[in-house]
Tab-separated table of C-alpha atoms and ligand atoms in Angstrom:
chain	number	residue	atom	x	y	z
A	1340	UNK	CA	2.888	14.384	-31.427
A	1341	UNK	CA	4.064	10.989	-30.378
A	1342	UNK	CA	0.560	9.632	-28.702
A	1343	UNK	CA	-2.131	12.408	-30.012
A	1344	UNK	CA	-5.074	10.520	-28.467
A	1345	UNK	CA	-3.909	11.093	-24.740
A	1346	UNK	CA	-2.044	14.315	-25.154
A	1347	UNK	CA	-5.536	15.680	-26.773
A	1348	UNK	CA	-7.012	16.481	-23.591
A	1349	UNK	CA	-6.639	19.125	-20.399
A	1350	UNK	CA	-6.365	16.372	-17.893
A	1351	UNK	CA	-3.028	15.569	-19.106
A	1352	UNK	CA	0.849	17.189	-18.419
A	1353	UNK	CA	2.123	18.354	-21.207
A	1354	UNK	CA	5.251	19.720	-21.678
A	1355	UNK	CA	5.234	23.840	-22.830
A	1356	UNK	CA	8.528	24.422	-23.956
A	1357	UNK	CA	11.092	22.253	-25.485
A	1358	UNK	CA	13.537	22.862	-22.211
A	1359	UNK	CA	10.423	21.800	-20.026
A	1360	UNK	CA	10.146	17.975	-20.547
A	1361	UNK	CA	8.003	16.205	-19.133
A	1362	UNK	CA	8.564	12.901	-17.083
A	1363	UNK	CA	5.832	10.343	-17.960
A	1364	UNK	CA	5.943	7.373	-16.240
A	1365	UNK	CA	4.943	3.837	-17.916
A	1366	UNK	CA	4.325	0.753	-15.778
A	1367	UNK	CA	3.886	-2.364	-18.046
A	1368	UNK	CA	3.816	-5.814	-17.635
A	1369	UNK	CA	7.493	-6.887	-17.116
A	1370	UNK	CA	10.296	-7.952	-17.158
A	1371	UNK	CA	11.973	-6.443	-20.432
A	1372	UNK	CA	11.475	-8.563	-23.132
A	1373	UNK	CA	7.389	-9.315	-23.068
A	1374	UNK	CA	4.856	-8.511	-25.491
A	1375	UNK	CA	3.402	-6.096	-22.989
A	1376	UNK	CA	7.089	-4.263	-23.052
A	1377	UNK	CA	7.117	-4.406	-26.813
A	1378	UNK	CA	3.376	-2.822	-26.772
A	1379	UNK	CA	4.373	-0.423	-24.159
A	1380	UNK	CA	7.484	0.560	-26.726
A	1381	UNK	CA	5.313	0.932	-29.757
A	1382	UNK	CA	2.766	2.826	-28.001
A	1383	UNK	CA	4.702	5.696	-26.564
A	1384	UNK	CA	7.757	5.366	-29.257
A	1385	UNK	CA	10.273	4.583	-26.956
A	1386	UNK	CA	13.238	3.561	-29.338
A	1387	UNK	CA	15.805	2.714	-26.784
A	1388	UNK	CA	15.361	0.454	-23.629
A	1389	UNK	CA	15.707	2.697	-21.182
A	1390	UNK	CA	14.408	6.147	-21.713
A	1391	UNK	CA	13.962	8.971	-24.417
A	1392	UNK	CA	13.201	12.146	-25.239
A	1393	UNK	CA	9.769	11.749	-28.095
A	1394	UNK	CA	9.340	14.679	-30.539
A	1395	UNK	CA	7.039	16.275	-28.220
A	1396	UNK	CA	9.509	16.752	-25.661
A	1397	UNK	CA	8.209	14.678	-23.228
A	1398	UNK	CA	9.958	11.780	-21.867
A	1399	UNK	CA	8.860	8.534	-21.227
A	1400	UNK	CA	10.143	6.206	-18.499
A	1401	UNK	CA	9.154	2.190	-18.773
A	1402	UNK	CA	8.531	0.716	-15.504
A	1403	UNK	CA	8.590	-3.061	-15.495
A	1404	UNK	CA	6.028	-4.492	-13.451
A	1405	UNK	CA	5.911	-7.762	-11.779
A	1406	UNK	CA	2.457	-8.526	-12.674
A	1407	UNK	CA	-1.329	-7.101	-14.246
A	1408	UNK	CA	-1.995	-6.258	-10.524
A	1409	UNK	CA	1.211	-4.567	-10.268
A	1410	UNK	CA	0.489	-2.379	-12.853
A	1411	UNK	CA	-3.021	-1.348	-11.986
A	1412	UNK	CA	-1.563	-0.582	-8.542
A	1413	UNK	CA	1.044	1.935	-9.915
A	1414	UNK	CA	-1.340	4.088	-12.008
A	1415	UNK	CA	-3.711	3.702	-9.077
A	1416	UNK	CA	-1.655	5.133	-6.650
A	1417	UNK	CA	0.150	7.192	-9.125
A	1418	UNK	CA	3.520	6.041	-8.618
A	1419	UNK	CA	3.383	5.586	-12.810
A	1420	UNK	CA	1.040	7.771	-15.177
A	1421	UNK	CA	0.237	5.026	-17.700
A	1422	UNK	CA	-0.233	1.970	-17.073
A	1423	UNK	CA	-0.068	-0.835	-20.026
A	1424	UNK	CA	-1.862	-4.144	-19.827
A	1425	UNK	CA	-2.865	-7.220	-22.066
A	1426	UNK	CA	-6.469	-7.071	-22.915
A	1427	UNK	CA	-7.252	-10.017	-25.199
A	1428	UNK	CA	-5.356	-12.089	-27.887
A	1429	UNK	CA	-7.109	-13.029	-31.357
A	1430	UNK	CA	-6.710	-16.594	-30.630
A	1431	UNK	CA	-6.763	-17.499	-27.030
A	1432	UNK	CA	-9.336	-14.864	-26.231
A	1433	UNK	CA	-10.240	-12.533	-23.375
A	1434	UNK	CA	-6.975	-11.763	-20.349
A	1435	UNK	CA	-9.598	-12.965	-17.710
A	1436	UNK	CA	-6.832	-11.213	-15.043
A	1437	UNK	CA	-7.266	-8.206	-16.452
A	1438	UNK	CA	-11.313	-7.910	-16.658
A	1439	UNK	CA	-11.232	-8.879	-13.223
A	1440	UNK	CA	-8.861	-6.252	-12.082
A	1441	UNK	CA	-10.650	-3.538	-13.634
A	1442	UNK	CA	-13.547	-5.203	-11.448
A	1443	UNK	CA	-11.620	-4.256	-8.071
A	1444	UNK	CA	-9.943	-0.891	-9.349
A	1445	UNK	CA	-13.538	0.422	-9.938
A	1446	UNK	CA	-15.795	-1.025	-7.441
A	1447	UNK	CA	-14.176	0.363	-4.415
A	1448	UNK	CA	-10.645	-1.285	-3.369
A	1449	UNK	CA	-10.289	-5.254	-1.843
A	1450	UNK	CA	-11.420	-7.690	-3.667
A	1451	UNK	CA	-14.071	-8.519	-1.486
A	1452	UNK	CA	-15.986	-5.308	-1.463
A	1453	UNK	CA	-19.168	-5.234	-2.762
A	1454	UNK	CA	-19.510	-2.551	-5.947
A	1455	UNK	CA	-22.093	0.258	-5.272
A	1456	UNK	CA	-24.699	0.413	-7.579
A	1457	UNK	CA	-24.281	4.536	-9.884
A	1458	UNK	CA	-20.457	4.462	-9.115
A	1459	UNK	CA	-21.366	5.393	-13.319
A	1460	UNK	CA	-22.595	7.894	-12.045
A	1461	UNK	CA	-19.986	8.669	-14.570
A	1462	UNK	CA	-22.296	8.158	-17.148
A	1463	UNK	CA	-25.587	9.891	-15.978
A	1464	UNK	CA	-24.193	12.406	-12.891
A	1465	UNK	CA	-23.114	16.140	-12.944
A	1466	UNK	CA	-19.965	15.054	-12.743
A	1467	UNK	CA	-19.298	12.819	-15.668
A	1468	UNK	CA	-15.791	11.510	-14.327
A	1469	UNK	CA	-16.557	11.000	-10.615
A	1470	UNK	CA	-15.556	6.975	-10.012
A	1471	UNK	CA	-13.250	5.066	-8.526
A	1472	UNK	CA	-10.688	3.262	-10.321
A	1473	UNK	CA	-8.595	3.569	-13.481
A	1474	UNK	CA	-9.890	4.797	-16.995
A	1475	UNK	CA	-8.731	2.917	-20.229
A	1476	UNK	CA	-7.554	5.472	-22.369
A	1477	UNK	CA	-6.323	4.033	-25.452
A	1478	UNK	CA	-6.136	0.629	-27.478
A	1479	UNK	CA	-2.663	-0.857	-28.916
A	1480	UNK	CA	-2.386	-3.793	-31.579
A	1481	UNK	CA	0.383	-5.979	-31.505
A	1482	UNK	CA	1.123	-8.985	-34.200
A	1483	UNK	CA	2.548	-11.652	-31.965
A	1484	UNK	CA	5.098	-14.385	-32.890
A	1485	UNK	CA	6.085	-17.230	-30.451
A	1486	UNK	CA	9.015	-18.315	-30.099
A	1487	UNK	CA	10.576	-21.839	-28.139
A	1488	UNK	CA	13.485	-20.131	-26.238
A	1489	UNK	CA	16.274	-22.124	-24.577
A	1490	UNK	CA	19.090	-21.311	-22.733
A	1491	UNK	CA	21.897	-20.597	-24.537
A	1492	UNK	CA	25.219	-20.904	-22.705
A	1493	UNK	CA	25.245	-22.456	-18.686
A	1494	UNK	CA	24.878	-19.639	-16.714
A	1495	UNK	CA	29.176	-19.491	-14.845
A	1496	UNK	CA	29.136	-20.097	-11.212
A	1497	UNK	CA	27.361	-18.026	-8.801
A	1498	UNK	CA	25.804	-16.489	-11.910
A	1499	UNK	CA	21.517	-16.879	-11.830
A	1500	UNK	CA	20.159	-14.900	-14.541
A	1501	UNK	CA	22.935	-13.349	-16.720
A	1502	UNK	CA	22.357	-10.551	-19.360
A	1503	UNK	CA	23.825	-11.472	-22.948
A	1504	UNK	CA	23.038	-8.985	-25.214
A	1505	UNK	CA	22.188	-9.669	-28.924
A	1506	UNK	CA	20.670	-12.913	-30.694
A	1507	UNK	CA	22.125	-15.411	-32.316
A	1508	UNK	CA	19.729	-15.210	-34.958
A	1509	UNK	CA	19.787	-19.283	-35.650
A	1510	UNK	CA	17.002	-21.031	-34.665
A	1511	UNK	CA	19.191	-24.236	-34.190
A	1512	UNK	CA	22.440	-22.947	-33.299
A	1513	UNK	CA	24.338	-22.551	-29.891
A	1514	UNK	CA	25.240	-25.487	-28.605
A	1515	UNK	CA	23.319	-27.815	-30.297
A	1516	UNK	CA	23.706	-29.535	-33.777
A	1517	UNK	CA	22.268	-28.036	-36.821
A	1518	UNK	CA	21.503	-30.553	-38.601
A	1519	UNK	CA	17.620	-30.505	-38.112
A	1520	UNK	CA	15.825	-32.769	-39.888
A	1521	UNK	CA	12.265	-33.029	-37.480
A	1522	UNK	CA	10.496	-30.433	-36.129
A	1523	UNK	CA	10.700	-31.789	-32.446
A	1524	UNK	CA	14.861	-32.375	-32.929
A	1525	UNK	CA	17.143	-31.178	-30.644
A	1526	UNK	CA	14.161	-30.992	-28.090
A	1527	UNK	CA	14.477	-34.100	-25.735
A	1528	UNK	CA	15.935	-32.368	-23.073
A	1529	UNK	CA	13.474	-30.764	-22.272
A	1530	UNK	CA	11.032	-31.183	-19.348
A	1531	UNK	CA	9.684	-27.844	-18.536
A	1532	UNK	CA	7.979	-25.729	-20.768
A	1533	UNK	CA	7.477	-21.904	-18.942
A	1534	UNK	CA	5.249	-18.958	-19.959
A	1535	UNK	CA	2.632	-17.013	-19.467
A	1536	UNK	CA	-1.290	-18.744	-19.535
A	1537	UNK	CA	-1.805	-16.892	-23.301
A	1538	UNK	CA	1.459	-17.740	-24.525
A	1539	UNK	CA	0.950	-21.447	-23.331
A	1540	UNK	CA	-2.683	-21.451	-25.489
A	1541	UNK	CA	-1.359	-20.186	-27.944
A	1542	UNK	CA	0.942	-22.531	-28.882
A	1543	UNK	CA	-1.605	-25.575	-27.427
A	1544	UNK	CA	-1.543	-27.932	-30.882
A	1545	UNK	CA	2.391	-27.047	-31.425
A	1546	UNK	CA	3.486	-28.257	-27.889
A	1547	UNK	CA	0.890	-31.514	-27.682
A	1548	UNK	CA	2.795	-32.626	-31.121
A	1549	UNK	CA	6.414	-32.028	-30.466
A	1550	UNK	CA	6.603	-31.533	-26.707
A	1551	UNK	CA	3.524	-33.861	-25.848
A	1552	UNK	CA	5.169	-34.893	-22.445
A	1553	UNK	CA	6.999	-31.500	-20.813
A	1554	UNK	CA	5.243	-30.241	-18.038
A	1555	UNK	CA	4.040	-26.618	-18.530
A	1556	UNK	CA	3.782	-24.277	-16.147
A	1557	UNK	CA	2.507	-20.546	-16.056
A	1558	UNK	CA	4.472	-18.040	-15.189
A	1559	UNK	CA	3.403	-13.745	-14.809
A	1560	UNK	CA	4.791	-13.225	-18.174
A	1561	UNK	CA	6.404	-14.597	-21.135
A	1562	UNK	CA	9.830	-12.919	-20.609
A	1563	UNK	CA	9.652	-14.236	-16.986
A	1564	UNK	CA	9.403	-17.398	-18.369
A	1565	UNK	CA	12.768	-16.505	-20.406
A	1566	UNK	CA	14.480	-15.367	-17.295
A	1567	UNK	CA	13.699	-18.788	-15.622
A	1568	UNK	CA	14.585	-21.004	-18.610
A	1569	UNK	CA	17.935	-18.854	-19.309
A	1570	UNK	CA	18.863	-20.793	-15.734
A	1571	UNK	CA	17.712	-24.213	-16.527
A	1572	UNK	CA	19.101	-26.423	-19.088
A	1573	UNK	CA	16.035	-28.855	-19.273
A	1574	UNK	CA	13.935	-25.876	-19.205
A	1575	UNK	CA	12.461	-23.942	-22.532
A	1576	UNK	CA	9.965	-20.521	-22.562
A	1577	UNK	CA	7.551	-19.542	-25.043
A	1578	UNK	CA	7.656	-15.965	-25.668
A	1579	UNK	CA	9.280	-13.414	-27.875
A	1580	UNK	CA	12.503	-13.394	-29.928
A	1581	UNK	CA	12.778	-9.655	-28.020
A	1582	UNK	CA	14.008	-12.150	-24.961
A	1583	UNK	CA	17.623	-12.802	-26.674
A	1584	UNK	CA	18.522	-9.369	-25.882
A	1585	UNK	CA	18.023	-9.517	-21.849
A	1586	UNK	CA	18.448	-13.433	-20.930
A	1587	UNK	CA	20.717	-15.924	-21.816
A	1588	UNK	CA	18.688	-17.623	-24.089
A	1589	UNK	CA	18.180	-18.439	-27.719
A	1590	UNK	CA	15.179	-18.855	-30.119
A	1591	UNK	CA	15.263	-23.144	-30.595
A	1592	UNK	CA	11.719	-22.801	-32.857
A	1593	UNK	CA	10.386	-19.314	-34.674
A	1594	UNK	CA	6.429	-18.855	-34.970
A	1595	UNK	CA	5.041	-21.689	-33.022
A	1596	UNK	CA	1.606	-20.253	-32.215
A	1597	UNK	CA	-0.806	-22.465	-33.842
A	1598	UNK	CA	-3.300	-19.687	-35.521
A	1599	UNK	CA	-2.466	-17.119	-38.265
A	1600	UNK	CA	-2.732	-13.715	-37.505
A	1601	UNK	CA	-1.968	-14.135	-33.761
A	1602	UNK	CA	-2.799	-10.568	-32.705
A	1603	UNK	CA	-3.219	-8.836	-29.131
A	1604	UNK	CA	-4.853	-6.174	-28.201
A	1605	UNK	CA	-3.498	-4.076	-25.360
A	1606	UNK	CA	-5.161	-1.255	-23.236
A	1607	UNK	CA	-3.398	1.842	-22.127
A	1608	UNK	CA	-4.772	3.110	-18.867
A	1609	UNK	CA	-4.696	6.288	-16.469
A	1610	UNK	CA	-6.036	7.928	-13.633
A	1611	UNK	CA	-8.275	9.572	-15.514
A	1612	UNK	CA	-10.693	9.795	-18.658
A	1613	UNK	CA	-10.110	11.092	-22.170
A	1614	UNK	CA	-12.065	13.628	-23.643
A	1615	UNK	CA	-14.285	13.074	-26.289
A	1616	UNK	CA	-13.299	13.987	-29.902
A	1617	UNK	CA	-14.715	14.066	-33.085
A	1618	UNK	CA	-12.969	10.759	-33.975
A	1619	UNK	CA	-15.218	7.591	-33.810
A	1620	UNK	CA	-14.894	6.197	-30.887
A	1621	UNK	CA	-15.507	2.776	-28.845
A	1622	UNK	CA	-16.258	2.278	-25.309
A	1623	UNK	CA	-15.813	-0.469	-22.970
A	1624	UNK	CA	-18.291	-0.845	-19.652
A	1625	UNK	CA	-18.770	-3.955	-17.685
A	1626	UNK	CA	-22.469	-4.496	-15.842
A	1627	UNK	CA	-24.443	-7.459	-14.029
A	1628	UNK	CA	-28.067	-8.087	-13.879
A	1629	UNK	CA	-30.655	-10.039	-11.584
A	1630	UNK	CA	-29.884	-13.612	-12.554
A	1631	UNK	CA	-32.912	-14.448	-11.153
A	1632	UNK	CA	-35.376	-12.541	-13.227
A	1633	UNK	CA	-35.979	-13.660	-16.757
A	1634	UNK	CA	-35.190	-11.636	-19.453
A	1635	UNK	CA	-33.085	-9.683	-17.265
A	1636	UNK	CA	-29.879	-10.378	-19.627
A	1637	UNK	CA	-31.342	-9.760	-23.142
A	1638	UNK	CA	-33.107	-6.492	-22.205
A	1639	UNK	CA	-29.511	-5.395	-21.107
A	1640	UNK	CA	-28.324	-6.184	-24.318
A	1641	UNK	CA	-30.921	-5.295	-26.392
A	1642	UNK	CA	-30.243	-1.142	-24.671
A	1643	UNK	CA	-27.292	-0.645	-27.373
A	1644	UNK	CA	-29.784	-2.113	-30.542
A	1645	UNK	CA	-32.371	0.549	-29.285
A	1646	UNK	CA	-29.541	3.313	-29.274
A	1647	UNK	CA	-27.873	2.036	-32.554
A	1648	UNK	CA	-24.595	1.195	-30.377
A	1649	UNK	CA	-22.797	-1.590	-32.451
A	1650	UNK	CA	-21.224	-4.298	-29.502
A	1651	UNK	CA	-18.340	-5.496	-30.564
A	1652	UNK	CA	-17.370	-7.291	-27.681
A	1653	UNK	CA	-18.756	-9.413	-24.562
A	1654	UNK	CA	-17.334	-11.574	-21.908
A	1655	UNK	CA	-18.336	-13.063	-18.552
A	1656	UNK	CA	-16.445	-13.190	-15.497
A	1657	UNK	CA	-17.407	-14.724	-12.154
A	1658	UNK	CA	-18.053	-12.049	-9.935
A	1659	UNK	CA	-16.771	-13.445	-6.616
A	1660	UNK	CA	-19.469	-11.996	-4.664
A	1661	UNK	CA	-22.132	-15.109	-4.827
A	1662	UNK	CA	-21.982	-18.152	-6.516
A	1663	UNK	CA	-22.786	-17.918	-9.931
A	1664	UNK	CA	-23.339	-14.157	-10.207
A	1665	UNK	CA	-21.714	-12.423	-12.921
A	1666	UNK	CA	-20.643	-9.658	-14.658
A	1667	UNK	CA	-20.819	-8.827	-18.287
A	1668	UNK	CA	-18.329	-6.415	-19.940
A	1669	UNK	CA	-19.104	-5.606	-23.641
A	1670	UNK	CA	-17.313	-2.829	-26.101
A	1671	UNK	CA	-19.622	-0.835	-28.052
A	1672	UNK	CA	-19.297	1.991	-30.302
A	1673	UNK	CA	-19.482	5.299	-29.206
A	1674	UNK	CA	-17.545	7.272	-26.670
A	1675	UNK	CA	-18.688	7.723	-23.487
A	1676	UNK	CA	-19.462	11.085	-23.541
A	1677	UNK	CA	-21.408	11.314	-26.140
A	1678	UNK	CA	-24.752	12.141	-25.783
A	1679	UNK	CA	-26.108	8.608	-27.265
A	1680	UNK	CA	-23.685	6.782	-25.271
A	1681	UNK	CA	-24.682	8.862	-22.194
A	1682	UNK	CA	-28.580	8.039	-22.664
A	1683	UNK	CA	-28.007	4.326	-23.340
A	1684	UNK	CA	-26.134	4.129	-20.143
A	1685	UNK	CA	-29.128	5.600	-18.442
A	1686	UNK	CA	-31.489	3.477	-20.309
A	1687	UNK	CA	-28.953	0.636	-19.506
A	1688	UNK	CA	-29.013	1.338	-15.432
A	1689	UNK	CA	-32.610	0.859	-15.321
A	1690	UNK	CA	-32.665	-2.826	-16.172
A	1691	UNK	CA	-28.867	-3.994	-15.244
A	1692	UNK	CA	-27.025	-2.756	-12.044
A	1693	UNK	CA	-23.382	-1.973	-11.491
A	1694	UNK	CA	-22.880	-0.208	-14.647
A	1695	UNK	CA	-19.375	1.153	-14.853
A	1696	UNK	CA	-17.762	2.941	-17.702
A	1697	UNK	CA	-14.267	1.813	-17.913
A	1698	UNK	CA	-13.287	4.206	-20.533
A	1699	UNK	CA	-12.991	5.124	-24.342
A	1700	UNK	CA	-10.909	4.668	-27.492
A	1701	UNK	CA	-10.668	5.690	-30.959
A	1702	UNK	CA	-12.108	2.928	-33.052
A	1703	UNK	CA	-9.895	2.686	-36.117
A	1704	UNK	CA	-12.754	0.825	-38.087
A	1705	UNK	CA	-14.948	3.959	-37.402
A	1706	UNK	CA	-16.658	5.457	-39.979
A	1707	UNK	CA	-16.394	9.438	-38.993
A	1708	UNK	CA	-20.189	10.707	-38.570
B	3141	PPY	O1	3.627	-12.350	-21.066
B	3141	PPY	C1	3.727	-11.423	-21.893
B	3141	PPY	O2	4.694	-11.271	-22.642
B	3141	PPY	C2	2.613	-10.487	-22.007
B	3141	PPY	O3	2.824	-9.345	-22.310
B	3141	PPY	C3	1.236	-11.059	-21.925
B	3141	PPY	C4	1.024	-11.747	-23.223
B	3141	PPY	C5	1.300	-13.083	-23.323
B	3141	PPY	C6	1.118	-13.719	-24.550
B	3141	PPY	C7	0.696	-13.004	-25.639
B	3141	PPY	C8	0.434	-11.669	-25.525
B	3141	PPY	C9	0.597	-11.027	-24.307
């Protein structure tokens, strides 16, 4: 089975017979060409670009989104059945757009609607899966390697954003010289410097030494930032060499990022929750407290040491409610249904408020109980 972990429960369609495949739609963060596509790919084993049949006989359709919020929207409104997002990168840290989306898709619609204290109810009610809002399902790793990407061939007239196929495969070729012989050659040119905020940290220490003066500017992905440099010769993208295949541009620089190991973690997310199984399992859940009461924070925290819940995980994000109120989303171990989990989030609701569950994974550095 191509993607055991979400085909392992009733909640899901599944295909019956091998003539009865199953249409499964996939909105990611787009265009073609991003690490979010490439994530989305390796997930669900797409092979091709477009779509294909997987060995369970259920098809798989990528929709390219314009943006994070895009893509919550379509498995919100079910207009895709997965939905594939960025969730943090081993160097640059926590996607702060996505945190705070998950914020809105559970607490009740606009952004300035107030979250109901129990919408866990999840957690502690009859009905375990009764919220609002999308469920993170599963967890993807992706080893990322930046790229400088630069147009390759002025775009003919009339032409804005032409589709080349296939790489050149030379980090210094196309129309430039060759000849190399510093790092920052072949690189005055260039005054803009497009991609997305992670890609941009990412390669912080690369582009203050050999593009200390190009402006930078974000952009809703790193392949968008391909499309717009494939139409501007003083312009250059960081993003992925996947880019070469769907923009006119070429990879100038290989493996800019400055940190080893540049990793990121994606989420896979649905309408609705997984079932437990017997595989270890991790759970992510975001909560606030009474800033004003002290203590209020570390007896919060100190819920998953009293029910042996390892966190692995926490952030902070503005809530946009009041002025320095926050919430707090941590990972622990544990899935959400199981009975430990359940009682800590009890435990937990009696000193924090706003609890919410966003959802389970298998935790490959599980030991199995
Ligand atoms: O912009 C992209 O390509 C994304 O998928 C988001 C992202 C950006 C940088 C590193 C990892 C993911």
């Amino acid at each position: 089975m191509a993607y055991p972990y979400l085909m392992s429960d009733s909640t899901e369609p599944t295909a019956t017979t091998a003539a009865a495949a199953v249409t499964n739609k996939v909105a990611y963060l787009g265009p073609p060409g991003s690490f979010t596509y490439q994530a989305a790919r390796g997930y669900f084993k797409v092979p091709t670009a477009t779509t294909t049949t997987t060995p369970a006989q259920s098809e798989v359709q990528l929709a390219a989104q314009a943006s994070i919020e895009d893509v919550f929207q379509a498995v919100e409104d079910g207009t895709a059945t997965y939905g594939v997002v960025p969730f943090e990168n081993s160097s640059a840290g926590t996607v702060n757009q996505t945190l705070d989306r998950f914020v809105r898709s559970t607490s009740g619609g606009g952004g300035d609607d107030k979250p109901r204290s129990g919408i866990v109810a999840d957690a502690t009610s009859a009905n375990p899966h009764h919220r609002k809002g999308v469920w993170v399902r599963d967890q993807y790793f992706l080893p990322i390697v930046q790229c400088l990407l630069v147009q390759r061939s002025p775009p003919l007239s009339g032409e804005t954003s032409p589709l080349v196929g296939g790489s050149d495969g030379d980090i210094n070729g196309g129309d430039e010289t060759t000849t190399t012989t510093t790092p920052s050659a072949g690189l005055g040119n260039i005054r803009t410097v497009y991609s997305h905020p992670m890609g941009l940290l990412q390669c912080d220490r690369w582009l203050k030494t050999h593009l200390p003066h190009v402006e930078r500017v974000t952009v809703t992905s790193t392949s968008r930032a391909a499309e717009l440099a494939a139409q501007d010769p003083h312009a250059a993208a960081i993003g992925s060499a996947a880019c070469v295949e769907f923009y006119n541009v070429r990879v100038a620089r290989n493996g800019i990022e400055d940190c080893g190991g540049n990793t990121t973690r994606f989420f896979v997310i649905h309408r609705k929750p997984g079932l437990s199984t017997t595989a270890p399992g991790r759970s992510y859940l975001y909560f606030t407290v009474d800033h004003r009461r002290p203590g209020a924070l570390s007896e919060a925290l100190a819920v998953f040491g009293q029910f042996e819940l390892n966190l692995s995980k926490i952030d902070t994000r503005p809530s946009q409610l009041l002025p320095w109120h926050f919430y707090f989303f941590a990972e622990c171990t544990g899935h959400h249904q199981d009975e430990v989990v359940q009682n800590a989030m009890r435990q937990l609701e009696l000193v924090a408020t706003d609890v919410v569950v966003l959802g389970s994974y298998p935790d490959p550095l599980g030991e199995t109980a």
